[in-house]
C-alpha cells in the first residue's frame, strides 16, 4: 500500500487562468501528496498543459491559491517553482538545440568550481544519470539538434530528475517514446514514488495511467470533472468523465466493433 | 572520443538474461552507430572530412580567405606582406575589432545592434571633452567614456528586453540619437585634438620595443594553452570520461606556437609588440573565457538557442539581454577610443561611414551566425583581419573609396551566403 501523508505537497484551490478571450482554467482543485502519482487526464484542449504551466510558473495564475506543504505560495516565474522543488517536463519540450546534452541537462543550474563551469563533473554526472535511466544517446557532447524526438524527450525527462525534486510533473512524457523507453519511464515514475516524491503524470494512454497512477484527476473544458481512485474505478468510468457522457464516441465505437465481431 | 565499456546498468542485472546479445547491447551506453574517430592522423583527417560535409566549416573559409588575400595583394605589391604594413594592419584593426567583439555577443542572442558606430563616436567625444576641455585625468575620462558606452547599451537593452521593442528598431534610433549627441558634444569647432602622448594617444602608438616582449608573450600564450589543455585532459581521464589524446594536444599546441612565434617575429621586424594588440588579445581571451566557461556565457548561448527554454530553465532573460547590450555598448566605446587614438582626435566623422557595417561584417565573416547561438569572440579577430587587410591592400593599389565599399560588400555578402548555406547543411546534418 502506498503511504500518503496528511498535508498534500501541492494543493491548488480554485485556480483560474485566462488567455485573452479563452478561459483555459476555471476554479480548478488538485491535491498531490508525497509518494503519490496523480494522473491528469482530459481531452485535447482540456487545459492540462496550461495547468502544468501555472504550477511551473510559466503562466502565473489569475485567481486562486497554490499551496505548497500547506502554505500558500506565489509562483510567478519558473525560478520560483524550481526553488520549491518542482521539476517539469513540458509537452512542448524546453531544450536549446544549439547546446549539447550535458549543457541542456544542467541549464540554469550549472555546476561551478571557483566560479568556472565544471564541465568534467557535469559530464560525469550526466553520464551516470543517463546510465541509471538506461537512456541511450550517441554522445553527451552532441547538440540536442542531432537527437531524435524520443531521445530529446528522454533528455528532458533526465533533466527533471537532477537535483532531487519534491514534485515531478510529466506532460505526456511517453508520447514520442518507443515501447522499451515507455516502460522505462513508467518504471521511473514508480521509482520516484518509492523515493517518496510526488508525481503528476499527464497521459492520453489509459493503460499507462492504470499501470502507474494512484489517483486520476479529470479535467474537462478547463474544469474539474472528478477525481478517481485508480484501483476502484473502471476505465469506462474515467473515459465517460473525460468525454462528459456515458454515451460517447468511445463507447459507441466499442459497441459497434463488438457488434461486428458477434455477427 | 573513445568508447568506454560501461559497467552493467544498476537495476538491470537482476533480470534473467534470455537473449545474451540484447543484454550486451543494453549495457553499452554508447550507440554503436556513433561514428567514433579512429586513433592517429587518419582518424583526424576522417573527422575533418565528416565535419566539412556536415557543414561544420568553423573558421576554415576565413583562414582560406586570409591566405588568398595575402597571396593576391602580395603579388600585386610586394610591400603588402612587409612587417611595417602587417604591423599597421594589426594596430588599425583593433578599433573595429573591439566593436566587433561586442557585436558577437549581440549576434549570439540572434539580435543586432546598429548603434555601435554612433556609440563609439559618442564615447570618444565624451572622453575628449572630459580630458581636454574639462581637464580630467585621461584615465578617468577613459573609464567614464567606457562606462557611458555600457550605460547607453544597457538603455537600448532596456527598451528591447523590458518594453519588447525590436532590437533592430531601438538601436536604429540609437544610431541617430548618439550621432546627434556626438555632434552636439563636440560643439561648433567639431574637432577636439587629443594629446598624442597621453593615455588615449598611446593606445595605438606605444610599442614594447624589447624583442623579448613579443617572444615572451608568444611563449607564455603557448605554455598556458598547453598546460590548461593537459591538466583539463588529465581531469577528464581521472573522472573516466572521454578525453583528448596527448598527441592531439601536442599538435594543437604546436600549431598555436607556430602562429604566435611567427607573429612575434613579424612584430620584431618593425617596431616591436604594439600595446593595442596586447589589449585586444587580453579582451579576446577574457570574453572567450566568459562565453564558454562561465554560466553567464552559457545563458547567452541558451538565449540564442531558445528563449522559451531558457526562461523555463529559470534564466532571467531580461537581465541577460540587457547585460549583452551593455557589453556591446562598452566594447563600442573601447573601439571608439582606439579609433580616436589612431587619428589623435575626436572629430565629427567618428563612428560614421562604413564602421558599423565593418564591425558587423567582421563578426559574421569570422564565423558568428546571424541566426543566434553560434559563434566565438575570436571570430571578430579573424573577420576584422580580413576586412582591414583588404582595405590596406586596396590602399596600396591606390584604389578609390567607392570600389573599396563595393569589394567589402562583396566579401560580406559571400560570408552571409556561407552562413546561410552552413545553417542549411547543418540542419540536414542535425547540428543546428
Ligand atoms: N499560450 C496560450 N495562449 C492562448 N491560449 C492558450 C495558450 N495555451 C493554451 N491555450 C488554450 O487553452 C486551452 C487549453 O490548452 P492546453 O494546452 O492546456 O490543453 P491540453 O489539455 O494540454 O491539450 P492536449 O491534450 O492537446 O495537450 C486551449 O483551448 C488552448 O487553445
Ligand atoms: Mg497538453
XYZ file of C-alpha atoms and ligand atoms in Angstrom:
727
model
C 0.000 0.000 0.000
C 1.186 3.469 -0.787
C 1.960 5.689 2.111
C 0.179 9.024 1.797
C 0.967 11.923 4.094
C -1.691 14.154 5.639
C -0.837 17.534 4.108
C -0.547 17.496 0.344
C 2.795 18.608 -1.103
C 0.903 20.637 -3.652
C -2.686 21.811 -3.498
C -4.472 24.018 -5.995
C -7.525 25.843 -4.659
C -9.896 27.485 -7.125
C -7.232 28.170 -9.732
C -8.323 30.075 -12.831
C -6.367 31.138 -15.905
C -7.415 33.211 -18.894
C -5.688 33.718 -22.232
C -7.364 36.767 -23.763
C -10.809 35.543 -24.704
C -10.126 31.909 -23.710
C -10.943 30.844 -20.162
C -8.430 27.997 -20.105
C -8.916 27.010 -16.437
C -11.898 27.653 -14.157
C -11.821 27.017 -10.387
C -9.548 24.003 -10.648
C -8.788 21.997 -7.489
C -5.963 19.489 -7.305
C -4.063 17.775 -4.499
C -0.863 15.774 -4.741
C 0.756 14.027 -1.784
C 4.298 12.842 -1.338
C 4.697 9.287 -2.592
C 1.648 9.610 -4.776
C 1.243 9.528 -8.549
C -1.665 11.592 -9.779
C -2.634 11.192 -13.398
C -4.127 14.255 -15.002
C -6.314 13.323 -17.942
C -8.682 15.097 -20.267
C -9.391 15.646 -23.934
C -7.264 17.737 -26.243
C -7.505 21.350 -25.163
C -8.944 20.441 -21.757
C -6.328 22.613 -20.085
C -3.861 20.023 -18.786
C -0.745 21.648 -20.157
C -1.994 25.047 -19.049
C -2.466 23.726 -15.525
C 1.062 22.315 -15.565
C 2.459 25.617 -16.742
C 0.710 27.522 -13.975
C 2.283 25.204 -11.412
C 5.679 25.502 -13.098
C 5.488 29.283 -13.141
C 5.438 29.634 -16.931
C 1.956 31.188 -16.863
C 1.169 32.739 -13.450
C -2.397 32.094 -12.257
C -5.108 34.775 -12.479
C -7.169 33.637 -9.496
C -6.964 31.058 -6.744
C -4.314 29.821 -4.365
C -1.384 27.456 -4.748
C -0.411 25.735 -1.506
C 2.954 24.072 -1.013
C 3.244 21.846 2.075
C 0.087 23.532 3.354
C 1.433 27.049 2.911
C 0.098 29.483 0.307
C 2.873 30.385 -2.146
C 3.318 32.706 -5.079
C 4.673 31.094 -8.227
C 5.237 33.899 -10.668
C 8.192 32.653 -12.672
C 9.855 29.311 -13.403
C 12.546 30.115 -10.882
C 10.001 30.210 -8.027
C 8.765 26.735 -8.884
C 12.320 25.387 -9.120
C 13.161 26.838 -5.729
C 10.210 24.994 -4.210
C 11.446 21.740 -5.727
C 9.143 21.391 -8.711
C 10.663 19.833 -11.831
C 8.696 19.862 -15.055
C 8.905 18.026 -18.355
C 6.903 20.082 -20.818
C 4.848 18.741 -23.663
C 6.438 21.290 -25.959
C 9.990 20.451 -24.974
C 12.115 23.125 -23.414
C 15.607 22.380 -24.700
C 18.155 24.518 -26.515
C 19.011 22.991 -29.882
C 22.431 24.614 -30.120
C 23.678 23.368 -26.734
C 24.919 19.840 -26.096
C 23.214 17.224 -23.929
C 25.282 17.975 -20.824
C 24.660 21.700 -21.188
C 20.929 21.171 -21.517
C 20.727 18.833 -18.546
C 22.346 21.440 -16.318
C 20.886 24.542 -17.971
C 20.078 27.161 -15.354
C 21.865 25.263 -12.567
C 25.345 24.670 -13.895
C 27.903 23.177 -11.553
C 30.708 25.557 -10.865
C 34.139 25.336 -9.417
C 35.642 28.633 -8.319
C 33.100 30.445 -10.474
C 34.028 28.490 -13.597
C 31.805 25.875 -15.219
C 32.829 22.435 -14.005
C 32.393 20.648 -17.326
C 34.134 17.493 -16.161
C 31.867 16.956 -13.171
C 28.764 17.856 -15.170
C 29.700 15.374 -17.886
C 30.422 12.658 -15.343
C 27.088 13.149 -13.577
C 25.258 13.384 -16.885
C 26.706 10.034 -17.946
C 25.840 8.466 -14.609
C 22.306 9.777 -14.765
C 21.735 8.650 -18.330
C 23.128 5.233 -17.456
C 20.889 4.758 -14.427
C 17.903 5.814 -16.506
C 19.092 3.426 -19.276
C 18.919 6.300 -21.716
C 20.798 5.646 -24.897
C 22.095 8.567 -26.923
C 25.106 8.639 -29.238
C 27.144 11.038 -27.126
C 26.553 13.503 -24.309
C 28.576 16.096 -26.185
C 26.478 16.435 -29.323
C 23.987 19.278 -29.728
C 20.345 18.472 -28.974
C 19.543 19.223 -32.619
C 21.139 15.919 -33.640
C 18.891 13.782 -31.432
C 15.654 12.085 -32.454
C 12.362 13.278 -30.985
C 12.244 10.427 -28.485
C 15.872 10.933 -27.468
C 15.138 14.591 -26.774
C 12.193 13.518 -24.690
C 14.418 11.244 -22.615
C 16.904 14.080 -22.144
C 14.071 16.328 -20.960
C 12.971 13.640 -18.517
C 16.519 13.116 -17.264
C 16.764 16.862 -16.791
C 13.806 16.811 -14.407
C 15.477 14.079 -12.337
C 18.542 16.146 -11.481
C 18.652 17.727 -8.069
C 16.111 15.640 -6.122
C 12.843 17.437 -6.879
C 9.912 17.013 -4.481
C 7.328 17.151 -7.223
C 7.891 15.942 -10.754
C 5.418 16.957 -13.443
C 5.477 14.950 -16.651
C 3.346 16.313 -19.501
C 2.804 13.420 -21.911
C 6.319 12.096 -21.360
C 5.806 8.903 -23.315
C 4.059 10.405 -26.340
C 7.171 10.148 -28.522
C 8.770 7.091 -26.965
C 9.321 3.555 -28.157
C 7.988 0.559 -26.223
C 11.146 -0.006 -24.236
C 11.623 3.654 -23.354
C 7.963 3.950 -22.367
C 8.358 1.052 -19.974
C 11.463 2.712 -18.593
C 9.638 5.966 -17.987
C 6.864 4.092 -16.198
C 9.499 2.298 -14.092
C 10.982 5.664 -13.352
C 7.648 7.046 -12.198
C 7.327 4.094 -9.847
C 10.840 4.640 -8.551
C 10.015 8.289 -7.881
C 7.001 7.194 -5.868
C 9.124 4.724 -3.909
C 11.528 7.514 -3.061
C 8.538 9.470 -1.729
C 8.402 12.074 -4.471
C 5.074 13.385 -5.700
C 4.338 12.922 -9.391
C 1.796 14.495 -11.716
C 1.576 12.475 -14.905
C -0.349 13.623 -17.943
C -1.158 10.959 -20.469
C -3.769 10.045 -23.043
C -2.845 6.400 -22.673
C -5.295 4.775 -20.261
C -3.186 1.648 -19.965
C -0.211 3.697 -18.728
C -2.425 5.639 -16.362
C -3.907 2.470 -14.895
C -0.463 0.928 -14.636
C 1.265 3.560 -12.519
C -1.197 6.140 -11.172
C -2.804 6.108 -7.712
C -5.394 8.735 -8.477
C -6.824 10.098 -11.694
C -7.924 13.720 -11.858
C -10.085 14.518 -14.853
C -10.198 17.923 -16.494
C -12.948 18.795 -18.906
C -13.169 22.153 -20.692
C -10.916 23.715 -18.090
C -12.899 22.484 -15.077
C -12.554 19.580 -12.654
C -14.629 16.624 -13.679
C -13.945 14.193 -10.861
C -11.018 12.576 -9.054
C -10.935 8.783 -9.068
C -9.015 6.127 -7.158
C -7.421 4.061 -9.875
C -7.896 0.719 -8.095
C -11.637 1.067 -7.640
C -12.512 2.718 -10.941
C -13.101 1.138 -14.313
C -11.629 2.538 -17.487
C -15.128 3.238 -18.800
C -15.936 5.493 -15.859
C -12.812 7.531 -16.457
C -13.483 7.800 -20.153
C -17.034 8.956 -19.586
C -15.706 11.612 -17.204
C -13.234 12.746 -19.840
C -15.804 12.978 -22.606
C -18.583 14.187 -20.315
C -21.130 11.496 -21.164
C -21.649 7.768 -20.748
C -22.809 7.745 -24.339
C -19.704 8.902 -26.154
C -17.625 8.203 -29.232
C -15.551 5.648 -27.340
C -18.497 3.585 -26.060
C -20.318 3.829 -29.377
C -17.259 2.601 -31.184
C -16.786 -0.179 -28.657
C -20.416 -1.235 -29.098
C -20.080 -1.150 -32.864
C -16.924 -3.212 -33.018
C -18.151 -5.878 -30.556
C -21.400 -5.971 -32.548
C -19.468 -6.581 -35.739
C -17.438 -9.322 -34.126
C -20.516 -11.152 -32.880
C -22.157 -11.071 -36.331
C 36.464 10.218 -28.309
C 36.735 6.646 -27.227
C 34.125 4.040 -26.488
C 34.086 3.216 -22.844
C 32.877 -0.209 -21.823
C 30.433 0.708 -19.154
C 29.637 -1.455 -16.214
C 26.250 -3.176 -16.170
C 23.370 -0.815 -15.618
C 22.278 -0.818 -11.991
C 18.819 -2.217 -11.573
C 19.111 -4.301 -14.696
C 21.474 -7.007 -13.608
C 18.880 -8.942 -11.628
C 16.868 -9.602 -14.780
C 17.132 -13.046 -16.235
C 19.185 -12.894 -19.374
C 17.192 -14.551 -22.136
C 18.856 -13.024 -25.118
C 22.551 -12.554 -24.442
C 23.044 -10.328 -27.482
C 20.303 -7.923 -26.485
C 21.620 -7.903 -22.953
C 25.061 -6.992 -24.214
C 23.554 -4.180 -26.271
C 21.622 -2.912 -23.294
C 24.723 -2.293 -21.245
C 26.556 -0.338 -23.940
C 25.710 3.289 -23.385
C 27.478 4.452 -26.494
C 25.337 3.985 -29.554
C 27.055 1.579 -31.971
C 26.000 3.865 -34.823
C 28.002 6.740 -33.450
C 30.967 7.411 -35.662
C 33.940 7.208 -33.399
C 37.160 8.748 -34.532
C 39.999 6.348 -35.112
C 43.239 6.982 -33.326
C 46.049 8.833 -35.027
C 46.275 11.087 -38.021
C 43.921 9.113 -40.300
C 41.199 9.490 -37.710
C 41.848 13.194 -37.560
C 41.547 13.584 -41.297
C 38.431 11.426 -41.329
C 36.719 13.515 -38.732
C 37.723 16.679 -40.533
C 36.148 15.431 -43.779
C 32.998 14.454 -41.941
C 32.729 17.875 -40.346
C 33.167 19.573 -43.705
C 30.393 17.508 -45.216
C 28.132 18.263 -42.273
C 28.629 21.975 -42.900
C 30.688 22.442 -39.771
C 33.130 24.727 -41.516
C 34.233 26.653 -38.450
C 36.958 29.135 -39.303
C 38.158 27.293 -42.417
C 36.600 29.667 -45.005
C 38.024 32.747 -43.325
C 41.502 31.245 -42.945
C 41.449 30.330 -46.635
C 40.210 33.856 -47.341
C 43.143 35.359 -45.446
C 45.622 33.237 -47.376
C 44.053 34.262 -50.688
C 44.130 37.932 -49.648
C 47.796 37.620 -48.686
C 48.775 35.924 -51.948
C 46.784 38.247 -54.209
C 47.896 41.541 -52.679
C 51.477 40.392 -52.270
C 51.626 39.542 -55.974
C 50.223 42.989 -56.783
C 52.537 44.847 -54.439
C 55.432 43.331 -52.569
C 55.010 45.879 -49.752
C 51.801 44.156 -48.637
C 53.401 41.415 -46.568
C 56.133 43.716 -45.242
C 56.488 43.851 -41.472
C 55.529 47.510 -41.454
C 52.315 47.003 -43.384
C 51.293 43.945 -41.363
C 52.080 45.816 -38.178
C 49.884 48.720 -39.244
C 47.099 46.333 -40.169
C 47.151 44.694 -36.747
C 47.007 48.066 -34.985
C 44.315 49.552 -37.195
C 42.081 46.543 -36.819
C 41.844 46.862 -33.035
C 39.295 49.715 -33.110
C 36.827 47.947 -35.394
C 37.721 44.613 -33.784
C 36.759 45.765 -30.300
C 33.382 46.938 -31.594
C 33.013 43.621 -33.364
C 33.585 41.678 -30.124
C 30.506 43.404 -28.688
C 28.597 42.588 -31.863
C 29.438 38.890 -31.395
C 27.660 38.948 -28.018
C 24.564 40.506 -29.557
C 24.600 38.159 -32.538
C 24.779 35.181 -30.165
C 21.355 36.243 -28.904
C 20.178 36.304 -32.504
C 19.761 40.083 -32.286
C 21.552 43.041 -33.859
C 22.960 46.312 -32.544
C 23.021 49.020 -35.202
C 24.048 51.748 -32.784
C 27.640 50.642 -32.135
C 29.174 53.019 -34.687
C 27.465 56.069 -33.215
C 28.061 54.903 -29.642
C 31.784 54.567 -30.368
C 31.839 58.088 -31.770
C 29.829 59.483 -28.854
C 32.116 57.803 -26.318
C 35.265 59.158 -27.920
C 33.669 62.604 -27.885
C 32.835 62.213 -24.201
C 36.394 61.155 -23.401
C 37.847 64.033 -25.398
C 35.601 66.649 -23.811
C 36.371 65.378 -20.323
C 40.109 65.043 -20.848
C 40.797 68.104 -22.965
C 38.037 70.630 -22.211
C 37.320 69.689 -18.589
C 40.868 68.795 -17.664
C 40.070 65.378 -16.199
C 42.983 62.973 -15.933
C 42.919 60.804 -19.050
C 42.445 57.518 -17.229
C 39.301 58.884 -15.550
C 37.985 60.176 -18.869
C 38.611 56.758 -20.433
C 36.848 54.895 -17.635
C 33.920 57.298 -17.745
C 33.599 57.003 -21.534
C 33.580 53.187 -21.397
C 31.045 53.217 -18.557
C 28.934 55.672 -20.560
C 29.068 53.311 -23.546
C 27.936 50.414 -21.373
C 25.138 52.517 -19.887
C 23.982 53.570 -23.345
C 23.953 49.904 -24.385
C 22.026 48.979 -21.249
C 19.462 51.658 -22.117
C 18.989 50.116 -25.561
C 18.725 46.742 -23.858
C 16.031 48.086 -21.567
C 13.829 49.175 -24.467
C 14.346 45.818 -26.125
C 14.166 43.439 -23.151
C 11.678 45.164 -20.855
C 9.457 47.085 -23.240
C 9.688 44.473 -26.003
C 10.633 46.807 -28.857
C 12.592 45.077 -31.652
C 16.337 45.466 -31.081
C 16.713 46.407 -34.712
C 14.438 49.437 -34.336
C 15.718 50.511 -30.912
C 19.343 50.501 -31.992
C 18.467 52.214 -35.269
C 17.023 55.044 -33.187
C 20.193 54.836 -31.081
C 22.314 55.189 -34.219
C 20.725 58.529 -34.999
C 20.426 59.775 -31.423
C 24.052 59.163 -30.435
C 25.277 60.611 -33.707
C 23.385 63.785 -32.835
C 24.687 63.612 -29.280
C 28.267 63.346 -30.508
C 27.922 66.345 -32.856
C 26.335 68.328 -30.026
C 29.100 67.367 -27.602
C 31.921 68.263 -29.967
C 30.366 71.711 -30.368
C 30.871 74.331 -33.032
C 34.505 73.506 -33.556
C 33.773 69.943 -34.497
C 37.161 68.521 -33.600
C 38.948 68.087 -30.283
C 42.599 67.215 -30.625
C 43.977 64.729 -28.139
C 47.405 64.790 -26.572
C 49.177 62.241 -28.752
C 51.500 61.309 -25.878
C 48.602 60.890 -23.452
C 46.917 57.649 -22.476
C 44.430 57.618 -25.357
C 47.081 58.702 -27.832
C 49.476 55.944 -26.836
C 46.832 53.235 -27.193
C 47.822 52.892 -30.835
C 51.311 54.379 -30.796
C 53.023 52.586 -27.943
C 55.258 49.601 -28.721
C 57.027 47.186 -26.428
C 60.274 47.624 -28.322
C 62.267 44.958 -26.484
C 62.224 41.896 -28.719
C 61.842 39.769 -25.604
C 58.335 41.178 -25.126
C 56.824 39.704 -28.276
C 58.645 36.371 -27.964
C 57.901 36.222 -24.271
C 54.201 36.757 -24.849
C 54.201 34.074 -27.542
C 55.935 31.664 -25.171
C 53.557 32.421 -22.309
C 50.474 32.000 -24.508
C 51.735 28.675 -25.844
C 52.695 27.379 -22.416
C 49.409 28.395 -20.791
C 47.477 26.784 -23.616
C 49.397 23.534 -23.299
C 49.179 23.376 -19.519
C 45.447 24.104 -19.348
C 44.700 21.560 -22.105
C 46.935 18.988 -20.486
C 45.507 19.427 -16.989
C 41.970 19.508 -18.357
C 42.534 16.199 -20.115
C 44.083 14.677 -17.001
C 40.979 15.624 -15.009
C 38.739 14.126 -17.658
C 40.733 10.913 -17.628
C 40.574 10.775 -13.852
C 36.809 11.213 -13.963
C 36.537 8.401 -16.506
C 35.080 10.472 -19.327
C 36.410 10.725 -22.872
C 39.460 12.897 -23.213
C 41.630 14.151 -25.993
C 44.714 12.037 -26.734
C 48.014 13.636 -25.776
C 49.367 13.743 -29.320
C 46.367 15.799 -30.363
C 47.025 18.297 -27.580
C 50.639 18.496 -28.718
C 49.587 19.011 -32.324
C 47.272 21.860 -31.370
C 49.888 23.457 -29.168
C 52.449 23.227 -31.957
C 50.065 24.902 -34.394
C 49.407 27.695 -31.919
C 53.132 28.088 -31.248
C 53.881 28.465 -34.956
C 51.256 31.203 -35.296
C 52.329 33.037 -32.121
C 56.042 32.985 -32.839
C 55.535 33.948 -36.484
C 53.513 36.954 -35.320
C 56.136 37.824 -32.723
C 58.889 37.587 -35.344
C 56.901 39.861 -37.659
C 56.340 42.454 -34.903
C 60.012 42.456 -34.001
C 60.961 43.126 -37.628
C 59.309 46.519 -37.282
C 58.917 48.439 -34.025
C 58.054 45.660 -31.630
C 54.900 44.420 -29.959
C 52.121 47.039 -30.185
C 50.211 47.842 -26.981
C 46.958 47.842 -28.960
C 47.482 44.207 -29.934
C 48.155 43.165 -26.348
C 44.988 44.880 -25.107
C 42.922 43.351 -27.907
C 44.267 39.864 -27.146
C 43.546 40.269 -23.441
C 39.927 41.177 -24.191
C 39.579 38.328 -26.682
C 40.851 35.782 -24.181
C 38.676 37.232 -21.422
C 35.470 37.335 -23.460
C 36.081 33.860 -24.855
C 36.512 32.612 -21.312
C 33.328 34.328 -20.140
C 31.273 32.973 -23.014
C 32.477 29.396 -22.890
C 33.487 28.759 -19.311
C 31.026 30.659 -17.123
C 27.343 30.182 -16.502
C 26.733 33.716 -17.734
C 28.133 32.708 -21.123
C 26.045 29.557 -21.114
C 22.968 31.732 -20.593
C 23.870 33.905 -23.569
C 24.137 30.803 -25.776
C 20.913 29.382 -24.329
C 19.013 32.536 -25.232
C 20.359 32.254 -28.754
C 19.080 28.669 -28.915
C 15.619 29.067 -27.446
C 14.296 31.965 -25.417
C 11.361 29.967 -24.067
C 13.563 27.057 -22.990
C 15.893 29.487 -21.239
C 13.018 31.143 -19.447
C 11.678 27.797 -18.286
C 15.144 26.826 -17.081
C 14.894 29.753 -14.684
C 17.220 32.084 -16.575
C 16.479 35.765 -16.061
C 16.013 36.534 -19.746
C 15.557 40.278 -19.272
C 18.735 40.682 -17.236
C 20.867 38.680 -19.666
C 19.526 40.629 -22.638
C 20.189 43.998 -21.016
C 23.680 42.907 -19.979
C 24.523 41.775 -23.513
C 23.565 45.144 -24.941
C 25.598 46.802 -22.192
C 28.601 44.676 -23.219
C 28.041 45.719 -26.808
C 27.926 49.396 -25.817
C 31.019 49.048 -23.632
C 33.049 47.447 -26.410
C 31.776 50.052 -28.878
C 33.151 52.731 -26.524
C 36.521 50.991 -26.275
C 36.638 50.623 -30.043
C 35.835 54.312 -30.328
C 38.787 55.199 -28.105
C 41.179 53.164 -30.268
C 39.820 54.797 -33.414
C 40.210 58.252 -31.840
C 43.723 57.333 -30.752
C 44.649 56.454 -34.339
C 43.832 59.980 -35.534
C 44.752 61.629 -32.189
C 41.435 63.459 -32.098
C 37.707 63.146 -31.627
C 36.009 64.548 -34.695
C 32.632 64.720 -36.363
C 33.193 61.822 -38.702
C 33.965 59.409 -35.848
C 31.721 56.361 -35.837
C 30.187 57.118 -39.210
C 30.720 55.788 -42.702
C 31.334 52.082 -43.060
C 32.395 51.482 -39.431
C 29.120 49.883 -38.340
C 28.968 47.684 -41.416
C 32.590 46.637 -40.990
C 32.084 45.712 -37.346
C 29.064 43.551 -38.114
C 30.726 42.116 -41.215
C 33.826 41.205 -39.203
C 31.807 39.190 -36.705
C 29.927 37.385 -39.457
C 32.941 36.856 -41.714
C 34.749 35.317 -38.768
C 32.005 32.707 -38.452
C 29.429 34.086 -35.998
C 25.956 33.096 -37.093
C 23.381 35.789 -37.789
C 20.755 33.351 -36.578
C 21.982 33.287 -32.990
C 23.503 30.667 -30.730
C 26.714 30.025 -32.665
C 29.956 31.969 -32.596
C 33.045 32.938 -30.625
C 34.685 36.252 -29.956
C 37.808 35.013 -31.808
C 35.610 35.251 -34.901
C 35.821 39.023 -34.521
C 39.630 38.847 -34.770
C 39.635 36.724 -37.922
C 36.881 38.769 -39.552
C 38.386 42.141 -38.849
C 41.741 40.869 -40.135
C 40.077 40.082 -43.459
C 38.381 43.464 -43.705
C 41.339 45.608 -42.695
C 43.748 43.592 -44.860
C 41.535 44.204 -47.868
C 41.377 47.915 -47.032
C 45.150 48.187 -46.741
C 45.715 46.116 -49.847
C 43.398 48.286 -51.890
C 45.019 51.382 -50.456
C 48.446 50.178 -51.585
C 46.973 49.790 -55.051
C 45.502 53.311 -54.645
C 42.040 52.032 -55.402
C 39.406 54.647 -54.666
C 36.906 54.571 -51.794
C 33.828 53.652 -53.906
C 35.495 50.473 -55.138
C 36.588 49.600 -51.581
C 32.983 49.780 -50.453
C 31.880 47.515 -53.250
C 34.594 44.956 -52.550
C 33.889 44.888 -48.811
C 30.190 44.485 -49.627
C 31.043 41.532 -51.840
C 33.012 39.883 -49.029
C 30.166 40.423 -46.569
C 27.579 39.022 -48.950
C 29.752 35.963 -49.599
C 30.015 35.367 -45.879
C 26.309 35.700 -45.238
C 25.668 33.243 -48.046
C 28.180 30.844 -46.493
C 26.475 31.279 -43.109
C 23.043 30.553 -44.559
C 24.248 27.513 -46.507
C 26.146 26.280 -43.448
C 22.987 26.547 -41.430
C 21.008 24.641 -44.035
C 23.603 21.889 -44.291
C 23.870 21.739 -40.528
C 20.117 21.359 -40.257
C 20.098 18.384 -42.586
C 23.114 17.012 -40.743
C 21.314 17.649 -37.468
C 23.791 20.066 -35.987
C 21.987 23.393 -35.961
N -0.399 30.466 -24.695
C -1.720 30.362 -24.942
N -2.378 31.421 -25.448
C -3.708 31.338 -25.685
N -4.454 30.247 -25.475
C -3.843 29.155 -24.988
C -2.431 29.155 -24.702
N -2.100 27.930 -24.220
C -3.221 27.218 -24.228
N -4.291 27.935 -24.669
C -5.672 27.483 -24.777
O -6.017 26.876 -23.558
C -6.774 25.716 -23.771
C -6.142 24.533 -23.056
O -4.921 24.200 -23.705
P -3.913 23.111 -23.144
O -2.675 23.170 -23.937
O -3.797 23.282 -21.696
O -4.682 21.754 -23.477
P -4.255 20.247 -23.102
O -5.263 19.733 -22.167
O -2.845 20.188 -22.689
O -4.439 19.545 -24.517
P -3.560 18.372 -25.214
O -4.073 17.089 -24.724
O -3.858 18.564 -26.672
O -2.138 18.607 -24.888
C -6.906 25.532 -25.274
O -8.180 25.991 -25.663
C -5.828 26.412 -25.830
O -6.251 26.960 -27.045
Mg -1.149 19.399 -23.413
